[in-house]
Tab-separated table of N, CA and C in Angstrom:
chain	number	residue	atom	x	y	z
A	135	MET	N	87.372	250.220	124.658
A	135	MET	CA	86.471	251.344	124.305
A	135	MET	C	85.407	250.884	122.888
A	136	THR	N	84.400	251.241	123.056
A	136	THR	CA	83.458	250.979	122.042
A	136	THR	C	83.533	251.835	120.719
A	137	PRO	N	83.121	251.313	119.791
A	137	PRO	CA	83.241	251.823	118.433
A	137	PRO	C	82.745	253.315	118.421
A	138	VAL	N	81.576	253.319	119.144
A	138	VAL	CA	80.927	254.576	119.355
A	138	VAL	C	81.647	255.767	120.193
A	139	LYS	N	82.267	255.169	121.187
A	139	LYS	CA	83.111	256.303	122.136
A	139	LYS	C	84.446	256.629	121.302
A	140	ARG	N	84.927	255.561	120.785
A	140	ARG	CA	86.121	256.225	119.767
A	140	ARG	C	85.717	257.034	118.730
A	141	LEU	N	84.435	257.067	118.236
A	141	LEU	CA	84.134	257.851	117.104
A	141	LEU	C	83.605	259.252	117.515
A	142	VAL	N	83.044	259.355	118.750
A	142	VAL	CA	82.908	260.415	119.390
A	142	VAL	C	84.163	261.174	119.949
A	143	THR	N	85.100	260.384	120.417
A	143	THR	CA	86.491	260.867	120.913
A	143	THR	C	87.380	261.500	119.446
A	144	ALA	N	87.161	260.789	118.689
A	144	ALA	CA	87.888	261.387	117.350
A	144	ALA	C	87.281	262.442	116.923
A	145	SER	N	85.593	262.493	116.929
A	145	SER	CA	85.279	263.693	116.627
A	145	SER	C	85.571	264.908	117.148
A	146	ILE	N	85.639	264.863	118.486
A	146	ILE	CA	86.044	266.103	119.313
A	146	ILE	C	87.269	266.399	119.051
A	147	CYS	N	88.357	265.621	118.847
A	147	CYS	CA	89.768	265.707	118.270
A	147	CYS	C	89.849	266.474	116.892
A	148	CYS	N	88.704	266.068	115.936
A	148	CYS	CA	88.636	266.662	114.629
A	148	CYS	C	88.215	267.997	114.999
A	149	ALA	N	87.162	268.408	115.882
A	149	ALA	CA	86.676	269.812	116.123
A	149	ALA	C	88.008	270.569	116.619
A	150	LEU	N	88.690	269.981	117.646
A	150	LEU	CA	89.748	270.584	118.245
A	150	LEU	C	90.966	271.057	117.096
A	151	CYS	N	90.793	270.310	115.877
A	151	CYS	CA	91.827	270.794	114.800
A	151	CYS	C	91.447	271.806	114.184
A	152	VAL	N	90.319	272.203	114.351
A	152	VAL	CA	89.643	273.570	113.829
A	152	VAL	C	89.693	274.632	114.944
A	153	VAL	N	89.504	274.431	116.020
A	153	VAL	CA	89.355	275.297	116.968
A	153	VAL	C	90.826	275.853	117.599
A	154	LEU	N	91.508	274.836	117.829
A	154	LEU	CA	93.088	275.163	118.452
A	154	LEU	C	93.744	275.948	117.436
A	155	PRO	N	93.913	275.988	116.193
A	155	PRO	CA	94.575	276.647	115.274
A	155	PRO	C	93.842	278.232	115.479
A	156	ILE	N	92.500	278.239	115.277
A	156	ILE	CA	92.000	279.745	115.401
A	156	ILE	C	92.659	280.447	116.687
A	157	ALA	N	92.668	279.666	117.755
A	157	ALA	CA	93.162	280.525	118.988
A	157	ALA	C	94.566	280.634	118.900
A	158	PHE	N	95.530	279.810	118.344
A	158	PHE	CA	96.819	280.187	118.182
A	158	PHE	C	97.292	281.249	116.986
A	159	HIS	N	96.486	281.093	116.052
A	159	HIS	CA	96.541	282.145	115.301
A	159	HIS	C	96.222	283.615	115.412
A	160	SER	N	95.596	283.647	116.579
A	160	SER	CA	95.247	284.990	116.904
A	160	SER	C	96.491	285.780	117.518
A	161	ILE	N	97.561	285.175	117.593
A	161	ILE	CA	99.010	285.635	117.992
A	161	ILE	C	99.788	285.514	116.636
A	162	PRO	N	100.483	286.533	116.049
A	162	PRO	CA	101.016	286.377	114.844
A	162	PRO	C	102.296	285.394	114.965
A	163	ASN	N	102.008	284.445	113.975
A	163	ASN	CA	102.937	283.316	113.650
A	163	ASN	C	102.946	282.248	114.601
A	164	ALA	N	102.141	282.209	115.594
A	164	ALA	CA	102.025	281.367	116.757
A	164	ALA	C	101.553	279.737	116.103
A	165	GLY	N	100.921	279.707	115.228
A	165	GLY	CA	100.380	278.664	114.464
A	165	GLY	C	101.266	278.062	113.958
A	166	SER	N	102.237	278.383	113.271
A	166	SER	CA	103.303	277.783	112.360
A	166	SER	C	104.564	277.346	113.615
A	167	ILE	N	104.494	277.987	114.490
A	167	ILE	CA	105.520	277.592	115.565
A	167	ILE	C	104.846	276.664	116.310
A	168	PHE	N	103.891	276.797	116.775
A	168	PHE	CA	103.485	275.798	118.107
A	168	PHE	C	102.695	274.552	117.293
A	169	LEU	N	102.161	274.730	116.264
A	169	LEU	CA	101.713	273.472	115.564
A	169	LEU	C	100.560	272.940	116.321
A	170	PRO	N	99.401	273.874	116.585
A	170	PRO	CA	98.329	273.389	117.260
A	170	PRO	C	97.495	272.308	116.687
A	171	MET	N	97.367	272.155	115.603
A	171	MET	CA	96.464	270.947	114.771
A	171	MET	C	97.273	269.705	115.059
A	172	HIS	N	98.136	269.416	115.289
A	172	HIS	CA	99.083	268.117	115.451
A	172	HIS	C	98.675	267.422	116.871
A	173	ILE	N	98.242	268.573	117.841
A	173	ILE	CA	98.109	268.087	119.163
A	173	ILE	C	97.018	266.966	119.152
A	174	PRO	N	95.798	267.641	118.828
A	174	PRO	CA	94.484	266.590	118.900
A	174	PRO	C	94.651	265.425	117.937
A	175	VAL	N	95.523	265.384	116.922
A	175	VAL	CA	95.850	264.203	116.181
A	175	VAL	C	96.399	263.335	116.653
A	176	LEU	N	97.782	263.797	117.312
A	176	LEU	CA	98.333	262.545	117.873
A	176	LEU	C	97.713	262.150	119.034
A	177	ILE	N	96.866	262.901	119.888
A	177	ILE	CA	96.232	262.276	120.875
A	177	ILE	C	95.149	261.475	120.387
A	178	CYS	N	94.401	261.566	119.203
A	178	CYS	CA	93.266	260.807	118.833
A	178	CYS	C	93.862	259.509	118.499
A	179	GLY	N	95.039	259.389	117.845
A	179	GLY	CA	95.695	258.362	117.460
A	179	GLY	C	96.314	257.518	118.868
A	180	MET	N	96.505	257.981	119.678
A	180	MET	CA	97.005	257.219	121.059
A	180	MET	C	95.838	256.835	121.726
A	181	ILE	N	94.747	257.712	121.703
A	181	ILE	CA	93.599	257.479	122.678
A	181	ILE	C	92.709	256.233	121.932
A	182	CYS	N	92.450	256.470	120.723
A	182	CYS	CA	91.401	255.924	119.757
A	182	CYS	C	91.740	254.879	119.181
A	183	GLY	N	93.146	254.835	118.745
A	183	GLY	CA	93.795	253.761	117.891
A	183	GLY	C	94.140	254.646	116.391
A	184	TRP	N	94.755	253.766	115.659
A	184	TRP	CA	95.549	254.275	114.471
A	184	TRP	C	94.262	254.273	113.405
A	185	PRO	N	93.296	253.804	112.950
A	185	PRO	CA	92.384	254.045	112.097
A	185	PRO	C	91.635	255.389	112.426
A	186	TYR	N	91.358	255.692	113.884
A	186	TYR	CA	90.509	256.872	113.852
A	186	TYR	C	91.658	258.051	113.854
A	187	GLY	N	92.974	257.647	114.331
A	187	GLY	CA	93.924	258.701	114.347
A	187	GLY	C	94.187	259.178	112.985
A	188	LEU	N	94.128	258.277	111.932
A	188	LEU	CA	94.347	258.409	110.337
A	188	LEU	C	93.353	259.136	110.085
A	189	VAL	N	92.159	259.021	110.034
A	189	VAL	CA	90.751	259.763	109.630
A	189	VAL	C	90.947	261.281	110.390
A	190	CYS	N	91.118	261.262	111.426
A	190	CYS	CA	91.378	262.715	112.393
A	190	CYS	C	92.355	263.596	111.528
A	191	GLY	N	93.572	262.892	111.212
A	191	GLY	CA	94.570	263.497	110.510
A	191	GLY	C	94.402	264.100	109.417
A	192	LEU	N	93.581	263.173	108.579
A	192	LEU	CA	93.167	263.686	107.273
A	192	LEU	C	92.140	264.547	107.110
A	193	MET	N	90.999	264.572	108.105
A	193	MET	CA	89.830	265.355	108.044
A	193	MET	C	90.094	266.609	108.769
A	194	GLY	N	90.857	266.391	109.817
A	194	GLY	CA	91.145	267.910	110.615
A	194	GLY	C	91.607	268.995	109.844
A	195	PRO	N	92.573	268.714	109.018
A	195	PRO	CA	93.156	269.992	108.203
A	195	PRO	C	92.260	270.224	106.967
A	196	LEU	N	91.513	269.220	106.531
A	196	LEU	CA	90.559	269.543	105.537
A	196	LEU	C	89.348	270.170	106.028
A	197	LEU	N	88.833	269.789	107.305
A	197	LEU	CA	87.571	270.643	107.778
A	197	LEU	C	88.067	272.094	108.207
A	198	SER	N	89.202	272.302	108.689
A	198	SER	CA	89.998	273.553	109.067
A	198	SER	C	90.205	274.425	108.010
A	199	SER	N	90.477	273.934	106.924
A	199	SER	CA	90.828	274.599	105.471
A	199	SER	C	89.327	275.210	105.191
A	200	ALA	N	88.678	274.267	105.025
A	200	ALA	CA	87.062	274.511	104.540
A	200	ALA	C	86.411	275.589	105.290
A	201	LEU	N	86.557	275.437	106.534
A	201	LEU	CA	85.765	276.406	107.365
A	201	LEU	C	86.661	277.751	107.831
A	202	THR	N	87.831	277.646	107.865
A	202	THR	CA	88.510	278.906	108.321
A	202	THR	C	89.698	279.428	107.150
A	203	GLY	N	90.009	278.536	106.235
A	203	GLY	CA	90.888	278.995	104.987
A	203	GLY	C	92.446	278.662	106.007
A	204	MET	N	92.490	277.842	106.810
A	204	MET	CA	93.764	277.422	107.295
A	204	MET	C	93.892	275.984	107.606
A	205	PRO	N	94.799	275.412	107.037
A	205	PRO	CA	95.709	275.766	106.205
A	205	PRO	C	95.331	276.395	104.893
A	206	PRO	N	96.163	277.156	104.044
A	206	PRO	CA	95.757	277.518	102.720
A	206	PRO	C	95.710	276.312	101.779
A	207	ILE	N	95.138	276.291	100.694
A	207	ILE	CA	94.855	275.107	99.872
A	207	ILE	C	96.506	274.780	99.338
A	208	ALA	N	97.302	275.727	99.187
A	208	ALA	CA	98.603	275.258	98.650
A	208	ALA	C	99.334	274.265	99.446
A	209	ILE	N	99.225	274.308	100.780
A	209	ILE	CA	99.807	273.348	101.710
A	209	ILE	C	98.915	272.226	102.344
A	210	LEU	N	97.631	272.242	101.728
A	210	LEU	CA	96.735	271.384	102.564
A	210	LEU	C	97.123	269.950	102.129
A	211	PRO	N	97.442	269.495	101.245
A	211	PRO	CA	97.788	268.077	100.819
A	211	PRO	C	98.942	267.542	101.644
A	212	ALA	N	99.931	268.361	101.811
A	212	ALA	CA	101.122	268.086	102.605
A	212	ALA	C	100.702	267.993	104.082
A	213	MET	N	99.858	268.929	104.516
A	213	MET	CA	99.390	268.867	106.008
A	213	MET	C	98.671	267.661	106.143
A	214	MET	N	97.729	267.434	105.319
A	214	MET	CA	96.793	266.319	105.604
A	214	MET	C	97.442	264.971	105.623
A	215	LEU	N	98.413	264.821	104.776
A	215	LEU	CA	99.186	263.576	104.682
A	215	LEU	C	100.260	263.434	106.160
A	216	GLU	N	100.702	264.767	106.394
A	216	GLU	CA	101.348	264.752	107.520
A	216	GLU	C	100.898	264.480	108.718
A	217	CYS	N	99.662	265.092	109.050
A	217	CYS	CA	98.557	264.756	110.174
A	217	CYS	C	98.191	263.345	110.236
A	218	GLY	N	97.652	262.909	108.876
A	218	GLY	CA	97.395	261.436	108.740
A	218	GLY	C	98.405	260.746	109.236
A	219	THR	N	99.438	260.637	108.981
A	219	THR	CA	100.827	260.074	109.409
A	219	THR	C	100.922	259.986	110.811
A	220	TYR	N	100.835	261.126	111.446
A	220	TYR	CA	100.807	261.377	113.062
A	220	TYR	C	99.871	260.690	113.660
A	221	GLY	N	98.751	260.503	113.189
A	221	GLY	CA	97.615	259.914	113.923
A	221	GLY	C	97.831	258.431	113.818
A	222	MET	N	98.193	257.902	112.558
A	222	MET	CA	98.394	256.537	112.288
A	222	MET	C	99.347	255.938	113.043
A	223	VAL	N	100.536	256.484	112.976
A	223	VAL	CA	101.828	255.819	113.450
A	223	VAL	C	101.765	256.093	114.961
A	224	SER	N	101.370	257.064	115.604
A	224	SER	CA	101.059	257.290	117.126
A	224	SER	C	100.382	256.127	117.438
A	225	GLY	N	99.202	255.754	116.809
A	225	GLY	CA	98.407	254.643	117.337
A	225	GLY	C	99.127	253.495	117.324
A	226	ILE	N	99.683	253.021	115.990
A	226	ILE	CA	100.305	251.761	115.881
A	226	ILE	C	101.416	251.695	116.812
A	227	VAL	N	102.218	252.579	116.988
A	227	VAL	CA	103.418	252.246	117.758
A	227	VAL	C	103.158	252.028	119.165
A	228	LEU	N	102.117	252.808	119.633
A	228	LEU	CA	101.532	252.980	121.031
A	228	LEU	C	101.236	251.364	121.235
A	229	LYS	N	100.442	250.769	120.328
A	229	LYS	CA	99.840	249.286	120.339
A	229	LYS	C	101.219	248.333	120.450
A	230	LEU	N	102.037	248.854	119.767
A	230	LEU	CA	103.067	247.654	119.464
A	230	LEU	C	104.356	247.595	120.614
A	231	VAL	N	104.536	249.136	121.248
A	231	VAL	CA	105.567	249.011	122.254
A	231	VAL	C	105.130	248.880	123.557
A	232	HIS	N	105.947	248.148	124.229
A	232	HIS	CA	105.743	247.822	125.630
A	232	HIS	C	106.861	247.837	126.700
A	233	THR	N	107.351	249.136	127.182
A	233	THR	CA	108.470	249.128	127.752
A	233	THR	C	108.412	248.941	129.182
A	234	LYS	N	107.073	248.631	129.815
A	234	LYS	CA	106.747	248.642	131.145
A	234	LYS	C	106.599	249.865	131.931
A	235	SER	N	106.813	250.986	131.135
A	235	SER	CA	106.654	252.457	131.438
A	235	SER	C	105.627	252.908	130.648
A	236	THR	N	104.480	253.670	131.131
A	236	THR	CA	103.594	254.250	130.414
A	236	THR	C	104.218	255.449	129.744
A	237	TYR	N	104.943	256.048	130.595
A	237	TYR	CA	105.649	257.486	130.019
A	237	TYR	C	106.259	257.071	128.853
A	238	GLY	N	107.253	255.853	129.004
A	238	GLY	CA	108.326	255.451	127.704
A	238	GLY	C	107.452	255.057	126.546
A	239	ASP	N	106.326	254.213	126.702
A	239	ASP	CA	105.555	253.981	125.575
A	239	ASP	C	105.131	255.200	125.009
A	240	LEU	N	104.525	256.161	125.859
A	240	LEU	CA	103.826	257.487	124.981
A	240	LEU	C	105.012	258.236	124.405
A	241	TYR	N	106.269	258.527	125.180
A	241	TYR	CA	107.241	259.096	124.551
A	241	TYR	C	108.032	258.487	123.146
A	242	ILE	N	107.969	257.190	123.195
A	242	ILE	CA	108.400	256.413	121.960
A	242	ILE	C	107.592	256.646	120.809
A	243	ALA	N	106.001	256.337	121.127
A	243	ALA	CA	105.146	256.557	120.230
A	243	ALA	C	105.062	257.775	119.444
A	244	LEU	N	105.125	258.787	120.513
A	244	LEU	CA	105.150	260.309	120.111
A	244	LEU	C	106.386	260.858	119.145
A	245	VAL	N	107.624	260.350	119.528
A	245	VAL	CA	108.900	260.697	118.830
A	245	VAL	C	108.677	260.051	117.504
A	246	ILE	N	108.397	258.860	117.518
A	246	ILE	CA	108.361	258.239	116.190
A	246	ILE	C	107.402	258.769	115.019
A	247	ALA	N	106.193	258.986	115.554
A	247	ALA	CA	104.969	259.610	115.040
A	247	ALA	C	105.520	260.848	114.401
A	248	MET	N	106.226	261.893	115.292
A	248	MET	CA	106.369	263.077	114.911
A	248	MET	C	107.576	262.988	113.840
A	249	LEU	N	108.479	262.015	113.820
A	249	LEU	CA	109.515	261.948	112.690
A	249	LEU	C	108.907	261.323	111.560
A	250	ALA	N	108.109	260.355	111.617
A	250	ALA	CA	107.421	259.849	110.402
A	250	ALA	C	106.570	260.812	109.662
A	251	GLY	N	105.874	261.918	110.463
A	251	GLY	CA	104.826	262.802	110.009
A	251	GLY	C	105.757	263.770	109.143
A	252	ARG	N	106.916	264.013	109.890
A	252	ARG	CA	107.549	265.029	109.180
A	252	ARG	C	108.290	264.718	108.048
A	253	ILE	N	108.829	263.294	107.791
A	253	ILE	CA	109.360	262.763	106.782
A	253	ILE	C	108.336	262.736	105.502
A	254	VAL	N	107.101	262.408	105.684
A	254	VAL	CA	105.694	262.372	104.990
A	254	VAL	C	105.698	263.670	104.418
A	255	TRP	N	105.692	264.709	105.203
A	255	TRP	CA	105.598	266.237	104.927
A	255	TRP	C	106.550	266.543	103.781
A	256	GLY	N	107.716	266.116	104.106
A	256	GLY	CA	108.947	266.330	103.154
A	256	GLY	C	108.654	265.702	101.772
A	257	ILE	N	108.368	264.629	101.910
A	257	ILE	CA	108.138	263.773	100.631
A	257	ILE	C	107.090	264.603	99.718
A	258	VAL	N	105.865	264.797	100.387
A	258	VAL	CA	104.899	265.552	99.580
A	258	VAL	C	105.082	266.625	99.050
A	259	ARG	N	106.170	267.834	99.982
A	259	ARG	CA	106.363	268.755	99.431
A	259	ARG	C	107.401	268.648	98.378
A	260	VAL	N	108.354	267.850	98.387
A	260	VAL	CA	109.119	267.464	97.225
A	260	VAL	C	108.466	267.072	95.911
A	261	VAL	N	107.349	266.260	96.047
A	261	VAL	CA	106.651	266.044	94.870
A	261	VAL	C	105.925	267.092	94.500
A	262	LEU	N	105.084	267.669	95.262
A	262	LEU	CA	104.319	269.078	94.801
A	262	LEU	C	105.466	270.049	94.087
A	263	SER	N	106.603	270.039	94.793
A	263	SER	CA	107.481	270.913	94.042
A	263	SER	C	107.798	270.808	92.700
A	264	GLY	N	108.027	269.367	92.486
A	264	GLY	CA	108.379	268.852	91.225
A	264	GLY	C	107.274	269.111	90.414
A	265	VAL	N	106.034	269.035	90.717
A	265	VAL	CA	104.881	269.153	89.843
A	265	VAL	C	104.820	270.758	89.514
A	266	SER	N	105.053	271.794	90.434
A	266	SER	CA	104.865	273.039	90.297
A	266	SER	C	106.057	273.733	89.739
A	267	GLY	N	107.268	273.172	89.772
A	267	GLY	CA	108.332	273.558	89.113
A	267	GLY	C	109.188	274.612	90.202
A	268	ALA	N	108.832	274.669	91.420
A	268	ALA	CA	109.398	275.109	92.532
A	268	ALA	C	110.379	274.332	93.168
A	269	ALA	N	111.422	274.844	93.631
A	269	ALA	CA	112.570	274.156	94.397
A	269	ALA	C	112.137	273.795	95.767
A	270	PHE	N	112.306	272.696	96.308
A	270	PHE	CA	112.151	272.572	97.689
A	270	PHE	C	113.425	271.577	98.116
A	271	THR	N	114.206	272.443	98.799
A	271	THR	CA	115.582	272.243	99.045
A	271	THR	C	115.744	271.501	100.609
A	272	TRP	N	116.839	270.638	100.714
A	272	TRP	CA	117.147	270.093	101.963
A	272	TRP	C	117.001	271.438	103.086
A	273	ALA	N	117.689	272.319	102.907
A	273	ALA	CA	117.465	273.439	103.797
A	273	ALA	C	116.083	273.944	104.258
A	274	ALA	N	115.178	273.837	103.114
A	274	ALA	CA	113.665	274.279	103.515
A	274	ALA	C	113.246	273.167	104.178
A	275	PHE	N	113.471	271.978	103.820
A	275	PHE	CA	112.993	270.666	104.770
A	275	PHE	C	113.183	270.918	106.026
A	276	MET	N	114.630	271.092	106.439
A	276	MET	CA	115.108	271.157	107.873
A	276	MET	C	114.234	272.381	108.509
A	277	ALA	N	114.495	273.545	107.925
A	277	ALA	CA	113.559	274.813	108.196
A	277	ALA	C	112.255	274.586	108.806
A	278	GLY	N	111.502	274.038	107.743
A	278	GLY	CA	110.168	273.639	107.918
A	278	GLY	C	109.599	272.760	108.822
A	279	ALA	N	110.465	271.613	108.877
A	279	ALA	CA	110.110	270.607	109.465
A	279	ALA	C	110.822	270.496	110.791
A	280	PHE	N	111.810	271.229	111.330
A	280	PHE	CA	112.514	271.079	112.691
A	280	PHE	C	112.801	272.617	113.296
A	281	THR	N	113.642	273.382	112.328
A	281	THR	CA	114.101	274.465	113.065
A	281	THR	C	112.828	275.614	113.480
A	282	GLN	N	111.862	275.906	112.550
A	282	GLN	CA	110.885	276.547	112.858
A	282	GLN	C	109.907	276.085	113.945
A	283	ALA	N	110.036	274.593	113.950
A	283	ALA	CA	108.883	274.108	114.733
A	283	ALA	C	109.537	273.400	116.180
A	284	ILE	N	110.681	274.148	116.313
A	284	ILE	CA	111.190	273.738	117.827
A	284	ILE	C	110.189	274.004	118.931
A	285	PRO	N	109.865	275.241	119.056
A	285	PRO	CA	108.907	275.458	120.080
A	285	PRO	C	107.576	274.367	120.323
A	286	GLY	N	107.016	274.133	119.001
A	286	GLY	CA	105.937	273.224	118.746
A	286	GLY	C	106.290	271.859	119.333
A	287	ILE	N	107.523	271.346	118.867
A	287	ILE	CA	107.937	270.017	119.216
A	287	ILE	C	108.214	269.861	120.642
A	288	ILE	N	108.829	270.825	121.345
A	288	ILE	CA	108.983	270.908	122.865
A	288	ILE	C	107.662	270.999	123.130
A	289	LEU	N	106.682	271.911	122.917
A	289	LEU	CA	105.211	271.856	123.471
A	289	LEU	C	104.598	270.355	123.222
A	290	HIS	N	104.690	269.753	122.458
A	290	HIS	CA	103.907	268.441	122.048
A	290	HIS	C	104.815	267.381	123.002
A	291	ILE	N	106.093	267.270	123.095
A	291	ILE	CA	106.818	266.441	124.106
A	291	ILE	C	106.236	266.603	125.617
A	292	VAL	N	106.122	267.910	125.842
A	292	VAL	CA	105.872	268.115	127.303
A	292	VAL	C	104.320	267.888	127.762
A	293	LEU	N	103.356	268.295	126.765
A	293	LEU	CA	102.046	268.497	126.724
A	293	LEU	C	101.266	266.976	126.533
A	294	ILE	N	101.617	266.436	125.404
A	294	ILE	CA	100.735	265.204	124.823
A	294	ILE	C	100.747	264.026	125.812
A	295	PRO	N	101.967	263.646	126.330
A	295	PRO	CA	101.715	262.388	127.045
A	295	PRO	C	100.976	262.876	128.455
A	296	VAL	N	101.271	264.080	129.040
A	296	VAL	CA	100.204	264.382	130.243
A	296	VAL	C	99.004	264.334	129.873
A	297	ILE	N	98.489	264.800	128.677
A	297	ILE	CA	97.205	264.777	128.387
A	297	ILE	C	96.573	263.524	128.118
A	298	VAL	N	97.390	262.638	127.482
A	298	VAL	CA	97.007	261.211	127.315
A	298	VAL	C	96.923	260.281	128.715
A	299	LEU	N	97.784	260.620	129.611
A	299	LEU	CA	97.626	259.796	130.693
A	299	LEU	C	96.313	260.280	131.450
A	300	ALA	N	96.200	261.677	131.537
A	300	ALA	CA	95.068	262.255	132.258
A	300	ALA	C	93.973	261.837	131.726
A	301	LEU	N	93.656	261.700	130.255
A	301	LEU	CA	92.471	261.003	129.777
A	301	LEU	C	92.466	259.496	130.170
A	302	GLN	N	93.398	258.792	130.071
A	302	GLN	CA	93.389	257.465	130.440
A	302	GLN	C	92.819	257.191	131.639
A	303	LYS	N	93.273	258.303	132.730
A	303	LYS	CA	92.779	257.989	134.070
A	303	LYS	C	91.435	258.653	134.300
A	304	ALA	N	91.079	259.645	133.586
A	304	ALA	CA	89.708	260.285	133.785
A	304	ALA	C	88.595	259.426	132.897
A	305	LEU	N	88.802	258.828	131.753
A	305	LEU	CA	87.814	258.304	131.231
A	305	LEU	C	87.522	256.843	131.730
A	306	PRO	N	86.229	256.779	132.090
A	306	PRO	CA	85.814	255.419	132.914
A	306	PRO	C	86.111	254.166	131.846
A	307	TRP	N	85.730	254.502	130.536
A	307	TRP	CA	85.973	253.291	129.663
A	307	TRP	C	87.548	252.892	129.636
A	308	ARG	N	88.419	253.675	129.751
A	308	ARG	CA	89.840	253.447	129.771
A	308	ARG	C	90.264	252.604	131.159
A	309	LYS	N	89.779	252.886	132.082
A	309	LYS	CA	90.124	252.388	133.152
A	309	LYS	C	89.759	250.660	133.316
A	310	ALA	N	88.407	250.321	132.716
A	310	ALA	CA	88.061	248.958	132.473
A	310	ALA	C	88.857	248.103	131.515
A	311	HIS	N	89.339	248.716	130.738
A	311	HIS	CA	90.344	247.982	129.869
A	311	HIS	C	91.671	247.776	129.788
A	312	LYS	N	92.066	248.381	131.081
A	312	LYS	CA	93.816	248.403	131.304
A	312	LYS	C	94.099	246.914	131.626
């Protein structure tokens, strides 16, 4: 894929970081449960590579916050670093892992990226809570990173590999480079 095609694809993913949360937030609590902003970031990292995934993950929440107020400023730094980690790690791991199964490679990259992003989110929340003087407990981390996010985690595990495979088959520049 040429740099221009990667840039266009990453830009579309950044736009989806604004549009998808708007759609999900029209249903109460759906945005925080299904984590729609994570979807285009993870896809961007897998399709365009880690540098584009990293930038999409950093810029997507920032653009969304500036244009819609979601995420709120208080959680924006944690979300930017979490999403940046998703985009970066999904691209790096997908490039490094070769199991001879495309689905296997996608699932390994996806799960590792999701775990890494949640760990980064937790670290940033701990640092920010230390600065603000508010407590961020292990229970709060587990609830925010995993318990409340179970529907989103399931959605990502089911949907993202299917979308990435469909894009790989549909985009003519992906076929030529396989």
